[in-house]
Short mmCIF file of C-alpha atoms in Angstrom, two decimals:
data_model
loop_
_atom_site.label_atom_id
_atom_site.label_comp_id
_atom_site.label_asym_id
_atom_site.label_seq_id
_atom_site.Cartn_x
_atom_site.Cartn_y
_atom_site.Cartn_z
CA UNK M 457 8.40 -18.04 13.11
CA UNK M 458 11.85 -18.74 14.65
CA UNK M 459 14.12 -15.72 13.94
CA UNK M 460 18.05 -16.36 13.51
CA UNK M 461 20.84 -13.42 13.67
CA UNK M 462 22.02 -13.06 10.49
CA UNK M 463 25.26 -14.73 11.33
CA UNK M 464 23.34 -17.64 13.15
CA UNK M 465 24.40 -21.12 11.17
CA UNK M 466 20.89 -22.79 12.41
CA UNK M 467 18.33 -23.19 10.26
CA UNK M 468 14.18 -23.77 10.48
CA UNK M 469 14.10 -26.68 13.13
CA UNK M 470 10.78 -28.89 12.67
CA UNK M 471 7.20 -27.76 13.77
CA UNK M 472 7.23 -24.24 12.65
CA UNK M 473 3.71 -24.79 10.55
CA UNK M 474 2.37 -23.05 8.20
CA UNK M 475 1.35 -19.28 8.65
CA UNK M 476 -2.09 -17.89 8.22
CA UNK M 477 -1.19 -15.42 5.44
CA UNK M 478 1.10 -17.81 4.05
CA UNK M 479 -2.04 -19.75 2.68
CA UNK M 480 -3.90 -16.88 1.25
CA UNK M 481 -1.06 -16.89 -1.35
CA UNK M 482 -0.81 -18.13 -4.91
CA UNK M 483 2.91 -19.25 -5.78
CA UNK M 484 4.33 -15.76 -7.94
CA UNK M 485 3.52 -14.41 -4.88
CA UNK M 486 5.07 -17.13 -2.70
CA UNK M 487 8.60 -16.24 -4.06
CA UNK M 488 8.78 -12.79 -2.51
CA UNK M 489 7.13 -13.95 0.27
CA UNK M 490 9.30 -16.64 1.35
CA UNK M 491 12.51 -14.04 0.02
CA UNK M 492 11.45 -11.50 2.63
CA UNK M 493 10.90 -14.10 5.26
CA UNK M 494 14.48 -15.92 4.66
CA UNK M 495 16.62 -12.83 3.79
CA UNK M 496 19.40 -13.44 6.06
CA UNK M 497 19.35 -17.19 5.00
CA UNK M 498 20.03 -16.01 1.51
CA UNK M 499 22.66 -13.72 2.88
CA UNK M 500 24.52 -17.04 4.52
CA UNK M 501 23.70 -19.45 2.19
CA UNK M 502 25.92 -16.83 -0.76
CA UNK M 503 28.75 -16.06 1.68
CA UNK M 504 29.21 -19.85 2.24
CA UNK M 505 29.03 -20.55 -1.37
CA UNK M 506 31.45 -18.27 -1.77
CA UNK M 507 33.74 -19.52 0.36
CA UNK M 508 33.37 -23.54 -0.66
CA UNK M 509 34.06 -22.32 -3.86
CA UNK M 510 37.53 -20.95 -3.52
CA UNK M 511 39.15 -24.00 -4.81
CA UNK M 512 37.20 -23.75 -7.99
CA UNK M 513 36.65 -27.91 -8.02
CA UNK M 514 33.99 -27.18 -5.74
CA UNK M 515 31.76 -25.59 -7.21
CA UNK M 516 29.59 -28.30 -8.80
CA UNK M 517 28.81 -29.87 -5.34
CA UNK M 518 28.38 -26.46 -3.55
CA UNK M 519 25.79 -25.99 -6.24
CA UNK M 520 24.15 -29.02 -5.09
CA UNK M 521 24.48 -27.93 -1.40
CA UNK M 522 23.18 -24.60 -2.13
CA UNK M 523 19.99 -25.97 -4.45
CA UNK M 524 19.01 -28.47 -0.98
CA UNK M 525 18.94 -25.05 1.19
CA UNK M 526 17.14 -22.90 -1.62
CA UNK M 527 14.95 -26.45 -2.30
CA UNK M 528 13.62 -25.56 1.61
CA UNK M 529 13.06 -22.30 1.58
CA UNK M 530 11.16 -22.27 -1.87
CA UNK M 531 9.47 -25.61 -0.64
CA UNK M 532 8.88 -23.70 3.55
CA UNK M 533 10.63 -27.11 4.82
CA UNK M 534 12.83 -27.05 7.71
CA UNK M 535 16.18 -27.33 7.04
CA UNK M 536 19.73 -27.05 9.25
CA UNK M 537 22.05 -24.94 7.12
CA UNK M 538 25.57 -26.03 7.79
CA UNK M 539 25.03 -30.19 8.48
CA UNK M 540 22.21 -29.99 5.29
CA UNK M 541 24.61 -27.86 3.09
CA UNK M 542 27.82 -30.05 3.75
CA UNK M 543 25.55 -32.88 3.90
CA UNK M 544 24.09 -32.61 -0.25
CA UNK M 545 27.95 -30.84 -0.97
CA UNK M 546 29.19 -34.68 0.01
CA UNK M 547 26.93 -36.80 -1.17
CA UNK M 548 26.52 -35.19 -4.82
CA UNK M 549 30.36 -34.32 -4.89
CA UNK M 550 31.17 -36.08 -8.00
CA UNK M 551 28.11 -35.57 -9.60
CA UNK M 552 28.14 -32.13 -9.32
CA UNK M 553 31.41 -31.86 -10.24
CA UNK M 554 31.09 -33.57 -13.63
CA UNK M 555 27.92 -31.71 -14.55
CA UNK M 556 29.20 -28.32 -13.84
CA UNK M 557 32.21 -29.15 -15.90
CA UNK M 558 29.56 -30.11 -18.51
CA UNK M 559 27.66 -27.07 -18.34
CA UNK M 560 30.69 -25.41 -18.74
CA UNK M 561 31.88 -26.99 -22.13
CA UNK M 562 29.39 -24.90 -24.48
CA UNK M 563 30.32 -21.61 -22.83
CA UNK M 564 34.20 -22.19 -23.13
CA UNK M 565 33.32 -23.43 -26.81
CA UNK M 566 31.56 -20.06 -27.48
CA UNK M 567 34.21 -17.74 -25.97
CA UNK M 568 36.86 -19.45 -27.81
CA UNK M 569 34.99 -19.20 -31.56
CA UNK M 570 34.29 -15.55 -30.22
CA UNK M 571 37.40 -14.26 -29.74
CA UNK M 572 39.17 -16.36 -32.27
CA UNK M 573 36.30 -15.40 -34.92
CA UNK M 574 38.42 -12.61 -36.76
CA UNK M 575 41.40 -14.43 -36.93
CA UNK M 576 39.81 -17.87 -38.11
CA UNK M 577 36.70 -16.22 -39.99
CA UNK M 578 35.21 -19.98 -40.27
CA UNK M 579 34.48 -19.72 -36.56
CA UNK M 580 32.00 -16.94 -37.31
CA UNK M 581 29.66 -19.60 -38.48
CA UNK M 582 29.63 -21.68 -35.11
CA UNK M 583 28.64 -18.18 -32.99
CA UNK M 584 25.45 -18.77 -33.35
CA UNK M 585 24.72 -22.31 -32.99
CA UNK M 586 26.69 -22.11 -30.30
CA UNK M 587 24.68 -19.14 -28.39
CA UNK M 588 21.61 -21.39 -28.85
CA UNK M 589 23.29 -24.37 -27.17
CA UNK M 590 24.34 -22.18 -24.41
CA UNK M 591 20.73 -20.99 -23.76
CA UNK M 592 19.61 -24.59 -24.16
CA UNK M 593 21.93 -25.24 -21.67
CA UNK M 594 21.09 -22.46 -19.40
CA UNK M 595 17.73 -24.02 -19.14
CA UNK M 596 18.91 -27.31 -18.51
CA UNK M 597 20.81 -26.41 -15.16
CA UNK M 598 17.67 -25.30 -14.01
CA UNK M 599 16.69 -28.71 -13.62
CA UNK M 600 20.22 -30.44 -13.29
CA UNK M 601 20.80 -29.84 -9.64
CA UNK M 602 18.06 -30.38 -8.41
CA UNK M 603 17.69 -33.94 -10.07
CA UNK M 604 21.10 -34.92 -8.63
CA UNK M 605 20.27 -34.01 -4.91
CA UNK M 606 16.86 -35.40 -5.23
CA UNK M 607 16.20 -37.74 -7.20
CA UNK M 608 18.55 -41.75 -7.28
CA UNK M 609 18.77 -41.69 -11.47
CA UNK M 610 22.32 -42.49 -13.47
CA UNK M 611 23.90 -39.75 -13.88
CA UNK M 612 23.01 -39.86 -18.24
CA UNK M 613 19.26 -39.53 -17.28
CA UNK M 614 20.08 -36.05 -15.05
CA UNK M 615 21.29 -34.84 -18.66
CA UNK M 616 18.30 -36.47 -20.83
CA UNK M 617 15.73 -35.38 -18.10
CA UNK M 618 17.03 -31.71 -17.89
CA UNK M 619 16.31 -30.90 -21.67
CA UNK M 620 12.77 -32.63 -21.95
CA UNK M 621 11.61 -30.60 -18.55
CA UNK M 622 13.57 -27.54 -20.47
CA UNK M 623 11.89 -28.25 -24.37
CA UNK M 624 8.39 -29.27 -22.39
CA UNK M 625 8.47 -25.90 -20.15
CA UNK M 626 10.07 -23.57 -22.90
CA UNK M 627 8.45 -20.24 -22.00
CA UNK M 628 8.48 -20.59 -18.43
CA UNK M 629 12.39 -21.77 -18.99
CA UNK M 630 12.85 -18.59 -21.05
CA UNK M 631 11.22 -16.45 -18.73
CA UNK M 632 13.47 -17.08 -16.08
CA UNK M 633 16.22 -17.55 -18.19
CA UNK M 634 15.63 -13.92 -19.20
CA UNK M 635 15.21 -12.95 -15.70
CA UNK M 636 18.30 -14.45 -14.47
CA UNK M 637 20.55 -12.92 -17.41
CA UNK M 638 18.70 -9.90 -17.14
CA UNK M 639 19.72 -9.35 -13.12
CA UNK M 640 23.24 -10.25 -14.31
CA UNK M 641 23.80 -7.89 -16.77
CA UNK M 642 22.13 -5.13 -14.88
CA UNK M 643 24.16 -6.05 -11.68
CA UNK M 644 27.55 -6.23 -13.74
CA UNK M 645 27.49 -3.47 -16.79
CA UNK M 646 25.46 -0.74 -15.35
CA UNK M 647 26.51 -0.99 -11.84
CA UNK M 648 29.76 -3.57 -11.28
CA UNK M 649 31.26 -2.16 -8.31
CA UNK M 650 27.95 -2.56 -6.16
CA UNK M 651 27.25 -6.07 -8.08
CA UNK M 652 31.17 -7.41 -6.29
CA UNK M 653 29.49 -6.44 -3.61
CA UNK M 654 25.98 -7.95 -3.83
CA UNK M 655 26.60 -11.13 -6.03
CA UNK M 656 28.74 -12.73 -2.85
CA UNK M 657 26.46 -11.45 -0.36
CA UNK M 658 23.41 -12.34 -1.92
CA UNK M 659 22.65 -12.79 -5.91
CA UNK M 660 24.61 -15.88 -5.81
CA UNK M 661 21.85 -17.92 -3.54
CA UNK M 662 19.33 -15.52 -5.21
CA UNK M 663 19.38 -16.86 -8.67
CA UNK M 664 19.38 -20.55 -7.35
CA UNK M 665 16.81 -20.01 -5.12
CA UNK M 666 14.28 -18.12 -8.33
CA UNK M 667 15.12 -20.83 -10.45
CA UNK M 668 14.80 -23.69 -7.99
CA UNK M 669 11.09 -21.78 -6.93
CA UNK M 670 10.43 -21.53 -10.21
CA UNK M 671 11.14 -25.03 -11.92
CA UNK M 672 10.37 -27.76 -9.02
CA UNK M 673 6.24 -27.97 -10.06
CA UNK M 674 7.56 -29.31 -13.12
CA UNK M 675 10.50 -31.36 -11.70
CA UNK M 676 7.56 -32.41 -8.95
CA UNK M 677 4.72 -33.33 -11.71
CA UNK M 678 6.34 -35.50 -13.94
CA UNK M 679 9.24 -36.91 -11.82
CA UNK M 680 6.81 -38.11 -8.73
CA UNK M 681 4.03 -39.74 -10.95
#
């Protein structure tokens, strides 16, 4: 294993093979594995998200940039972090964009009918329906991103793809779903000033990386057949 300073913008050059112990492993088990191995990769890869996403417009493609890195790690492919990053930020740009203004539409429809619900009390009704949508939703991104950067499809069948793989895999969508929300609202509501600190410097590229880990089998299975 090639070890890179923290602050090092290489990444896992070819030929590194496969380690011993590595192979002894079944997959839960991979996740922490390849988290311990790649810690300081997670610590760039959320700083440069971070950054990229300043502008706000760029956050769909980072996204996309991000999943590629993440995609390597939970994959143990090489990958260079700054050229592949940029590279899958510039390539999806507009595809990323659109979907994570997609994704997006649900939760803006939600907080609106929520905080409009006592003054319109009609809205109450869509609170519901529209907390399901969201989690459907949720689910779907799993699979979004990775689609774009990977796979050559119109930009419809990203969409129609995501929510089979996320009706098909419900309980191992809901599962992480839970996991992800869970670490969220630990991070912010019981302990916000340390989770300012840790969701730049690493939760961000966390969470992509768990869902990514757990979701490409199923992405793999029925998209390479």
């Amino acid at each position: 294993m090639i070890y890179m300073g923290i602050f090092s913008f290489r990444g896992y050059g070819p030929g590194r093979g496969v380690r011993k112990d590595e192979r002894k492993l079944k997959r839960p088990f991979l996740l922490f594995y390849y988290l311990f191995f790649n810690f300081n990769k997670f610590i760039k890869t959320s700083m440069l998200f971070t950054v990229v996403c300043l502008p706000v417009i760029t956050i769909g493609p980072a996204i996309c940039g991000m999943t590629y890195i993440n995609y390597c790690i939970a994959e143990d492919k090489p990958s260079f972090f700054l050229s592949d990053f940029f590279e899958h930020f510039r390539k999806n740009f507009f595809k990323g964009l659109f979907a994570f203004i997609i994704t997006l539409i649900p939760l803006f429809s939600y907080t609106v009918a929520l905080f409009n619900a006592e003054a319109i009390p009609h809205f109450k009704n869509f609170l519901m329906p529209l907390l399901l949508v969201n989690l459907i939703m949720l689910m779907m991104s799993f699979y979004i991103y990775p689609l774009i950067v990977f796979y050559d499809i119109p930009f419809f069948a990203v969409f129609k793809n995501a929510l089979l793989f996320a009706l098909i895999k419900l309980p191992l969508n809901l599962l992480v779903a839970a996991v992800i929300l869970g670490l969220i609202t630990v991070t912010f509501y019981y302990i916000p000033v340390i989770g300012m600190i840790v969701t730049p410097l690493f939760l961000i590229s966390f969470l992509n990386y768990f869902s990514t880990f757990s979701v490409w089998p199923t992405i793999k299975k029925y998209m390479e057949v």
